[in-house]
Tab-separated table of C-alpha atoms in Angstrom:
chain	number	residue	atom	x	y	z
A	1103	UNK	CA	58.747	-194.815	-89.230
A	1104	UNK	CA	57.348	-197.204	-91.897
A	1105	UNK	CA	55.621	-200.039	-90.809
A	1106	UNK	CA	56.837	-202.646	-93.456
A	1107	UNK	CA	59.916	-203.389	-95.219
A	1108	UNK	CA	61.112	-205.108	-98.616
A	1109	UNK	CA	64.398	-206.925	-99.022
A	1110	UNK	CA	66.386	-207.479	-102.330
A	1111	UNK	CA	69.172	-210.001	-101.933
A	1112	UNK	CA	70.801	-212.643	-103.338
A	1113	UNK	CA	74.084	-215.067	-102.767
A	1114	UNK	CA	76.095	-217.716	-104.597
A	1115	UNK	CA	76.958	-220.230	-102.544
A	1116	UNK	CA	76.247	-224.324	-102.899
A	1117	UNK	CA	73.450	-225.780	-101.359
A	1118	UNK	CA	72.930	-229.217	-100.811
A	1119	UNK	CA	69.810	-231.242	-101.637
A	1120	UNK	CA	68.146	-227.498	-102.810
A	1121	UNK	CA	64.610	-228.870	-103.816
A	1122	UNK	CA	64.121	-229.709	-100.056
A	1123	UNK	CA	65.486	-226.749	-98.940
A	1124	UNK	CA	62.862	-225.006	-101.165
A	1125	UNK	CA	59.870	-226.453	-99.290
A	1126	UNK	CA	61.526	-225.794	-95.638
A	1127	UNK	CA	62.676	-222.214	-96.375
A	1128	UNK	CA	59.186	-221.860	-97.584
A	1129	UNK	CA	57.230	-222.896	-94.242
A	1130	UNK	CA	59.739	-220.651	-92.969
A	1131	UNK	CA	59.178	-217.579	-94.737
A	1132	UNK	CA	55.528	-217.879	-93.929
A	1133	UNK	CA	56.243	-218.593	-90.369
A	1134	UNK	CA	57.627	-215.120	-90.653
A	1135	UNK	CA	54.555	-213.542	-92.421
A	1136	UNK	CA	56.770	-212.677	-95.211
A	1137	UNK	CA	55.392	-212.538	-98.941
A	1138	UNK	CA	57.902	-212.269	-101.792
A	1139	UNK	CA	59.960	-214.538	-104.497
A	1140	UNK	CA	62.781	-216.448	-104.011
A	1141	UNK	CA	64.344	-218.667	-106.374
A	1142	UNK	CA	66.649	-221.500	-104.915
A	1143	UNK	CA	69.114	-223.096	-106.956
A	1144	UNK	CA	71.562	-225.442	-106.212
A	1145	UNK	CA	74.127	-222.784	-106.849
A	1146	UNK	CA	72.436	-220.217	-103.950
A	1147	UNK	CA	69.292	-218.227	-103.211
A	1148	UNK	CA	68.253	-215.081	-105.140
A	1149	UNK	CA	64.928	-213.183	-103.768
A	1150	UNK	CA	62.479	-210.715	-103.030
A	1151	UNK	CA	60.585	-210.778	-100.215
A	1152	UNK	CA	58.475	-207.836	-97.647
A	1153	UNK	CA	57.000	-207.846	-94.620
A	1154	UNK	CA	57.188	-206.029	-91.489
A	1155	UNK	CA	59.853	-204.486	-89.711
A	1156	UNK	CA	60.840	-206.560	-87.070
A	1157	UNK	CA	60.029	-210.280	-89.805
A	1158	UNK	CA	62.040	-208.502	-91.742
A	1159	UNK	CA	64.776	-208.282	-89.243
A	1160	UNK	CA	63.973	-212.170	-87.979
A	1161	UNK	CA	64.571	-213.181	-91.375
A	1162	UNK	CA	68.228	-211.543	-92.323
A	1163	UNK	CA	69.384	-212.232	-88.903
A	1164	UNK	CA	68.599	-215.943	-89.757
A	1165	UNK	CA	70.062	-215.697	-93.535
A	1166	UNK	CA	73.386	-214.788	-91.755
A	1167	UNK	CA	73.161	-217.100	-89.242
A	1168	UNK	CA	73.598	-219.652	-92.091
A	1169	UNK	CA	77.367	-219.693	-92.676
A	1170	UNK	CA	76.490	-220.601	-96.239
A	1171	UNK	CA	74.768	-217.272	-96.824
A	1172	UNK	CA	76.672	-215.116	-93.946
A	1173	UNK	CA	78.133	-212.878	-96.758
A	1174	UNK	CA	74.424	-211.818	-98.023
A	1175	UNK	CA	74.075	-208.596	-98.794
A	1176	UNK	CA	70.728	-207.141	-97.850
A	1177	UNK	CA	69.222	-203.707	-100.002
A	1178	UNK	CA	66.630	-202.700	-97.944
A	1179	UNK	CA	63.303	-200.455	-98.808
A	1180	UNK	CA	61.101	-198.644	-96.063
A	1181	UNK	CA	57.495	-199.280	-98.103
A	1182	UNK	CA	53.983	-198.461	-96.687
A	1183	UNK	CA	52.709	-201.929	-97.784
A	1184	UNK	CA	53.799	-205.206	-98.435
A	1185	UNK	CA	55.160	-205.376	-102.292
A	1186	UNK	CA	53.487	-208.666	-102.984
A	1187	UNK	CA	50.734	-210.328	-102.386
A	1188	UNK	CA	51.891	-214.252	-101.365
A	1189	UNK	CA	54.988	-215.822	-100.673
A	1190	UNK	CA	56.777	-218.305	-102.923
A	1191	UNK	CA	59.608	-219.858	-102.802
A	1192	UNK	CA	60.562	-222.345	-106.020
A	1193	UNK	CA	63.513	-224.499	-107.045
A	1194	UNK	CA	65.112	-223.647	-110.542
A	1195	UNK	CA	68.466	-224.791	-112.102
A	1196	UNK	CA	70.188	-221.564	-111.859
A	1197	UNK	CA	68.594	-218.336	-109.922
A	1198	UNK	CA	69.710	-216.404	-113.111
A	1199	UNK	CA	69.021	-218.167	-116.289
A	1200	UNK	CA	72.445	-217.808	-117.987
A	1201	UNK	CA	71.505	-219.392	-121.193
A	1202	UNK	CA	74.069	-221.248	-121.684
A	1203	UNK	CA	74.113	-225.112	-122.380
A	1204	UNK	CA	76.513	-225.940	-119.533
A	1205	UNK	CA	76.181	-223.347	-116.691
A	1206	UNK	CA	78.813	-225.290	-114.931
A	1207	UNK	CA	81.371	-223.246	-117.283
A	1208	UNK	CA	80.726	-220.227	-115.107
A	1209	UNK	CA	81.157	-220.271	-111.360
A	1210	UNK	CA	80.761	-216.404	-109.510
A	1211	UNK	CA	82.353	-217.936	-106.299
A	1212	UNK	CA	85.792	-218.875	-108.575
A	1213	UNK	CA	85.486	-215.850	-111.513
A	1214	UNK	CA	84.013	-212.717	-111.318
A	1215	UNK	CA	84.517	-209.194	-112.424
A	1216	UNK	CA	85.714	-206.547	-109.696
A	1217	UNK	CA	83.092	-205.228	-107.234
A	1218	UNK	CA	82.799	-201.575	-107.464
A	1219	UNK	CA	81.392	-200.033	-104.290
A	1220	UNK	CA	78.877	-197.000	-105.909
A	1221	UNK	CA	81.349	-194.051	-104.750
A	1222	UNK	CA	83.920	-195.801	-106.846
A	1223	UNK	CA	81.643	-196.465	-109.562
A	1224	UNK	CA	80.372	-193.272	-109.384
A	1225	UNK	CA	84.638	-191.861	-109.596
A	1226	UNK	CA	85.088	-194.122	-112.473
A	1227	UNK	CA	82.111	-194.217	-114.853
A	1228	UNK	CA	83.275	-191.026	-116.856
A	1229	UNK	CA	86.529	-192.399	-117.329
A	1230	UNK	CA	88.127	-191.880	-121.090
A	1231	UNK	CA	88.673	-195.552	-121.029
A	1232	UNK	CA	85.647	-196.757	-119.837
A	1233	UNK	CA	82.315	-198.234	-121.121
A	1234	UNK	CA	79.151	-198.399	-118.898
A	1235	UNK	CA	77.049	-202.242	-119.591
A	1236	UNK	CA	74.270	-202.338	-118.828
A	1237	UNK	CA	72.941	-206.385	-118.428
A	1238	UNK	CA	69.385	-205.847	-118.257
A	1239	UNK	CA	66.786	-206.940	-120.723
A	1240	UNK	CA	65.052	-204.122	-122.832
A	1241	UNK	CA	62.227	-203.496	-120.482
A	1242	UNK	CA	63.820	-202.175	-117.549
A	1243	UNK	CA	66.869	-200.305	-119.854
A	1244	UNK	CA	64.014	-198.682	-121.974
A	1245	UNK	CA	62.535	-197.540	-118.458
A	1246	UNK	CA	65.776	-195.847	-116.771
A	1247	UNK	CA	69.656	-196.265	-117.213
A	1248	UNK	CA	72.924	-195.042	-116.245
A	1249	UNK	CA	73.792	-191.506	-118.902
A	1250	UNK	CA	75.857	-192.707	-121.954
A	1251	UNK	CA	75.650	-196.761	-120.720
A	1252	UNK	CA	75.592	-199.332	-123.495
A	1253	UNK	CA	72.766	-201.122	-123.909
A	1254	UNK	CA	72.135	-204.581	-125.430
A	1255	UNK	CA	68.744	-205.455	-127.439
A	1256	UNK	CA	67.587	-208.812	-125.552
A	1257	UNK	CA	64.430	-209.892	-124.034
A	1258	UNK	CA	65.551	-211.742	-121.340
A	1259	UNK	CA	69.816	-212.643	-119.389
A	1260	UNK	CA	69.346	-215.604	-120.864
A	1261	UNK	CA	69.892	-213.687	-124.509
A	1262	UNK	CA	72.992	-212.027	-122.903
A	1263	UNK	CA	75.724	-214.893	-124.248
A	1264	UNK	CA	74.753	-214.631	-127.845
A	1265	UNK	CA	75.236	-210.742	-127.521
A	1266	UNK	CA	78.857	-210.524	-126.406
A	1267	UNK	CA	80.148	-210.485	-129.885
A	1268	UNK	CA	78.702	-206.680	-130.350
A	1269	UNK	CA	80.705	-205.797	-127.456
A	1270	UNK	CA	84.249	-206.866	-128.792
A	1271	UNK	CA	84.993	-203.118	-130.118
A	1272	UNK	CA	85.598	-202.862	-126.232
A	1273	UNK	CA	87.714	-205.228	-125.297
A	1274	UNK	CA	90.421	-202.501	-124.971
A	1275	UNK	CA	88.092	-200.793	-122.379
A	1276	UNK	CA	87.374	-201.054	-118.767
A	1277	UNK	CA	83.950	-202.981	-118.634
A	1278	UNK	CA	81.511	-201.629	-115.507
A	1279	UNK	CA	78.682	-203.740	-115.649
A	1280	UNK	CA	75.786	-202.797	-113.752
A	1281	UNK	CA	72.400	-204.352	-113.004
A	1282	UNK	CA	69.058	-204.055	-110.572
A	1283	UNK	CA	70.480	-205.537	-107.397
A	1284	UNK	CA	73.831	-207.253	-108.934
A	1285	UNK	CA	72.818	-210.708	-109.027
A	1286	UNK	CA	72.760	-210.787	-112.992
A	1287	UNK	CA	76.512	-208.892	-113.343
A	1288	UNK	CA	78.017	-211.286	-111.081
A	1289	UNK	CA	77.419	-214.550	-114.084
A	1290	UNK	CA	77.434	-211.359	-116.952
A	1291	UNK	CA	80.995	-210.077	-115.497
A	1292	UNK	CA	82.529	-213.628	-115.664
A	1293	UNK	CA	81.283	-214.875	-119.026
A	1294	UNK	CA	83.014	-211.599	-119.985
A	1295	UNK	CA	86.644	-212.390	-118.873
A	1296	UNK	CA	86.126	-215.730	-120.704
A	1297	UNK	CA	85.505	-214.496	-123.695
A	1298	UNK	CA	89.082	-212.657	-123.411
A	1299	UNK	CA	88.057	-208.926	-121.824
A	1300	UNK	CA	90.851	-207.853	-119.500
A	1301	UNK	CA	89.454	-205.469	-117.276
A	1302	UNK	CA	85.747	-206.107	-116.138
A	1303	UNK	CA	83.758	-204.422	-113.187
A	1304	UNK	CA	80.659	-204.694	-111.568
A	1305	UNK	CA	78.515	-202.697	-109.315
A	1306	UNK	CA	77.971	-204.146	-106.088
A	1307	UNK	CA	74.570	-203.782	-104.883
A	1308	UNK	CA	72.998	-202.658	-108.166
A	1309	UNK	CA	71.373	-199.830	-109.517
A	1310	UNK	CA	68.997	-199.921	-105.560
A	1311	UNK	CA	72.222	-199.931	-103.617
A	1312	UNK	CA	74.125	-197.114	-105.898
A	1313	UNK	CA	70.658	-194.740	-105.129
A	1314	UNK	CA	71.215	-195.446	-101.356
A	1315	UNK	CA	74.869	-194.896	-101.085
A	1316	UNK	CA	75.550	-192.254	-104.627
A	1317	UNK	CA	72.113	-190.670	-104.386
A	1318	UNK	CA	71.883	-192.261	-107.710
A	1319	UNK	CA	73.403	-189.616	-109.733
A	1320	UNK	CA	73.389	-190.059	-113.548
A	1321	UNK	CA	71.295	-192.180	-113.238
A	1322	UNK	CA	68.074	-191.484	-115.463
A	1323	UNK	CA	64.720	-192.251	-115.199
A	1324	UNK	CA	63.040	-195.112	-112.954
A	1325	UNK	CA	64.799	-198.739	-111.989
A	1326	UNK	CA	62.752	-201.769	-112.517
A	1327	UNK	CA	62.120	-203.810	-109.692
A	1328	UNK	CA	60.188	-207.512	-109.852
A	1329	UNK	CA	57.281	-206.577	-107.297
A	1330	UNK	CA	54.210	-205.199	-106.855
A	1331	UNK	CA	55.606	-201.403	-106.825
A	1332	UNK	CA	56.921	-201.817	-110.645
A	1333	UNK	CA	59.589	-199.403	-110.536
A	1334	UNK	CA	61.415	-197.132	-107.800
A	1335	UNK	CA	63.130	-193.733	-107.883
A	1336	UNK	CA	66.989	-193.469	-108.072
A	1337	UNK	CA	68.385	-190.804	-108.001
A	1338	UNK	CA	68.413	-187.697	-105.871
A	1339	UNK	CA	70.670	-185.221	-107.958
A	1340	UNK	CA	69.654	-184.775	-111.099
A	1341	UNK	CA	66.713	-186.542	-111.874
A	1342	UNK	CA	65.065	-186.976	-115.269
A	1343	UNK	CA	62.632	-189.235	-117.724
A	1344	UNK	CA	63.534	-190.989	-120.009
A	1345	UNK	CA	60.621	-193.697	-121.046
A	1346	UNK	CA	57.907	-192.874	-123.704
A	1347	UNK	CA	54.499	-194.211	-124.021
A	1348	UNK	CA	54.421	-196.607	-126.666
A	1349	UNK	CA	51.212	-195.237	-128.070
A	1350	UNK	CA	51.703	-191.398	-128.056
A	1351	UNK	CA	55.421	-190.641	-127.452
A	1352	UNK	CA	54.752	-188.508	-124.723
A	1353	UNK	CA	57.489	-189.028	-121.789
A	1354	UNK	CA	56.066	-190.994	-118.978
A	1355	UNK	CA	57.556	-193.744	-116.249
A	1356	UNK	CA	54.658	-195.649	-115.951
A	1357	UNK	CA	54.541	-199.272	-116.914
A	1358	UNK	CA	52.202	-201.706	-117.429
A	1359	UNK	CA	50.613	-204.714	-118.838
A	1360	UNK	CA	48.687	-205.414	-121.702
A	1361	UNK	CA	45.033	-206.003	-120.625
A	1362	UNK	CA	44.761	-208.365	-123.172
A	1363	UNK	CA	46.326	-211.756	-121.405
A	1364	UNK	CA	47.474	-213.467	-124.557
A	1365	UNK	CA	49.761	-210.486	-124.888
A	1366	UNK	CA	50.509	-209.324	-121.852
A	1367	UNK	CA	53.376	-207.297	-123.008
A	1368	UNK	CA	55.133	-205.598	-120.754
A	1369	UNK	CA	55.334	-201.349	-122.175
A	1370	UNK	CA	54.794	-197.663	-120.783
A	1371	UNK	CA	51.945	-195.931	-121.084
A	1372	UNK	CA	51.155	-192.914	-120.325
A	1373	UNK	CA	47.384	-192.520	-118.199
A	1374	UNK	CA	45.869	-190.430	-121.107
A	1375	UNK	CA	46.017	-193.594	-123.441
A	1376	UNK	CA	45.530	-195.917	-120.978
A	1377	UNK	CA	42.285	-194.458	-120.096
A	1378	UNK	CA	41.445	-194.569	-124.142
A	1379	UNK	CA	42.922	-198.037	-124.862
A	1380	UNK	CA	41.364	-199.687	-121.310
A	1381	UNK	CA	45.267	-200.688	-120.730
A	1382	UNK	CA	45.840	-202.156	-123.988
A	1383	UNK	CA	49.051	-201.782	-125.816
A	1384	UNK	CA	46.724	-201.803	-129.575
A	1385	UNK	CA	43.281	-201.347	-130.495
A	1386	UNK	CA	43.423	-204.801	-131.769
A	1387	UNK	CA	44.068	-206.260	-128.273
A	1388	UNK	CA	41.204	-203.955	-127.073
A	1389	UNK	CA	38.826	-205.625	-128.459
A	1390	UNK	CA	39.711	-209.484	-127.550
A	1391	UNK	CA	37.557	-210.746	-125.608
A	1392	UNK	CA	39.732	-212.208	-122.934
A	1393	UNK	CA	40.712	-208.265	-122.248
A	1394	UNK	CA	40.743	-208.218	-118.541
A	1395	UNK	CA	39.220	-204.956	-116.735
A	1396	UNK	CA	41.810	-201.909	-116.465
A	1397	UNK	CA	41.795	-200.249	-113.213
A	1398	UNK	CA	44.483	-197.944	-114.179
A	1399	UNK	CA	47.330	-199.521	-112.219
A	1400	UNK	CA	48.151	-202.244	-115.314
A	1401	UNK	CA	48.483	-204.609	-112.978
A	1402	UNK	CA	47.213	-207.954	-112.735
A	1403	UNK	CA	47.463	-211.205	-110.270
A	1404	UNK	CA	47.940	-213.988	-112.054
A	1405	UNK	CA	45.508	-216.646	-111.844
A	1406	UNK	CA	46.356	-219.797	-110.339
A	1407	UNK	CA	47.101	-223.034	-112.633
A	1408	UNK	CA	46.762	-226.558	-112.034
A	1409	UNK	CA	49.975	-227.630	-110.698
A	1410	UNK	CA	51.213	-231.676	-109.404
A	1411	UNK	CA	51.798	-232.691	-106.338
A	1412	UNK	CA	55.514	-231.712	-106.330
A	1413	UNK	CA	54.894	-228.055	-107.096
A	1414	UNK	CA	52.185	-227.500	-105.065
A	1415	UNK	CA	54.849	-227.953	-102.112
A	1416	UNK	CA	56.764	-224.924	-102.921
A	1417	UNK	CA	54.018	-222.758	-104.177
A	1418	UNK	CA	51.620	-220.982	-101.917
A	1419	UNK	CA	47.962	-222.143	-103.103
């Protein structure tokens, strides 16, 4: 049995005076021992967080407690360490940036497309009539994805509004959207029906909870996740790669940072030119001489910046 666990949830639901409840939820995550990421929004919580077994179990069974996040769905990891290193827990104006100028116009509680349990997903997604989204930005798409899904060129959800036009040639379709954990579908999914698509689906749970339940088939390559492991495994069935190393197009699933920290881009690389560039995506950035060492993992802790007063409540120091 593994000693430690990591958690990937998240819930819309209001919460009142959300700053403050930041800084308490916070002391109580460390109470708990936990380390992770959670963003808290006055719209709900969205996080991350690992610890051990039984925190782990302290923790949901306090979530649920709260009848403002009693419908939180937990996907849950066994992991032989912790997948981060400190806990934070920050207030932000939405826990997915939607990028629009009023986020008010979008509410997942009132509109949102139809939640697709993965065995229905899984029945559905080879359907004549229907088209496979994925939401994600091109990082974690480039890295693994659903077989035949539609992709969309952005950098970050935030990009997702301006892309919808591309998508019109579907509008006649049924629209499955699909995501990491399903947090992002649930705002993608609604901006969709008002913008006039009919039919639009999402997969509850994510890509994490479609490998649990579907064994993740179809699915290929590795899923993204935003902690210290990088990416997981998915599926069980017929499993493949799919990512390239940026530098020699050789197929490989490992990702990494740019050594260089005024880059810092975020591409795979296979271990061969990793070892020759020291980590770096170019030769150029090789040489700068901010390059941080490479010890063949690509990744690096960020170094702590001066914060104010007001931050350094909600931020671990």
């Amino acid at each position: 049995m593994e000693k430690y666990q990591t958690l990937l949830y998240y819930c819309y639901s209001p919460i009142e005076n959300a700053e403050e409840f930041a800084a308490e939820h916070l002391a109580f995550c460390k109470s708990l021992n936990l380390v992770g990421r959670i963003i808290v929004a006055d719209e709900g919580l969205n996080g991350t967080v690992s610890g051990t077994v039984e925190s782990c179990k302290q923790y949901m069974a306090s979530i649920h407690a709260d009848e403002r996040f009693a419908k939180t769905d937990f996907k849950i990891d066994d992991v032989e360490e912790p997948s981060f290193i400190k806990m934070h827990c920050r207030y932000k104006s939405e826990i997915v940036h939607s990028g629009l100028r009023n986020p008010d116009l979008i509410d997942p509680n009132k509109e949102t497309g139809i939640h697709l349990e993965p065995k229905d997903f899984l029945e559905m997604k080879d359907q004549e009539d229907v088209v496979v989204l994925d939401v994600r930005s091109n990082y974690e798409h480039n890295l693994g994805r659903f077989k035949n899904a539609v992709t969309l060129d952005i950098e970050n959800f935030r990009d997702f509004p301006a892309k919808i036009n591309e998508l019109a040639q579907y509008k006649d379709k049924k629209i499955l959207t699909y995501c990491t954990g399903g947090i992002k579908c649930e705002k993608a999914s609604a901006l969709l029906l008002k913008e006039g698509f009919k039919e639009v689906y999402q997969l509850h749970g994510g890509i994490i909870k479609y490998g649990k339940e579907a064994e993740g088939k179809d699915f290929e390559g590795q899923c993204y996740v935003f902690d210290n492991r990088v990416a997981v495994d998915v599926n069980r069935v017929n499993p493949t790669v799919i990512s390239t190393c940026r530098n020699c197009g050789t197929k490989t699933n490992k990702m990494i940072n740019c050594a260089n920290p005024e880059c810092n881009e975020h591409f795979t690389q296979c271990d061969a030119c990793g070892e020759q560039l020291e980590g770096c995506c170019s030769a150029a950035c090789q040489t700068h001489p901010l390059k941080r060492e490479y010890d063949g993992t690509g990744y690096y802790v960020k170094i702590p910046q001066p914060v104010n007063t007001k931050k350094r409540i909600l931020t671990e120091s």
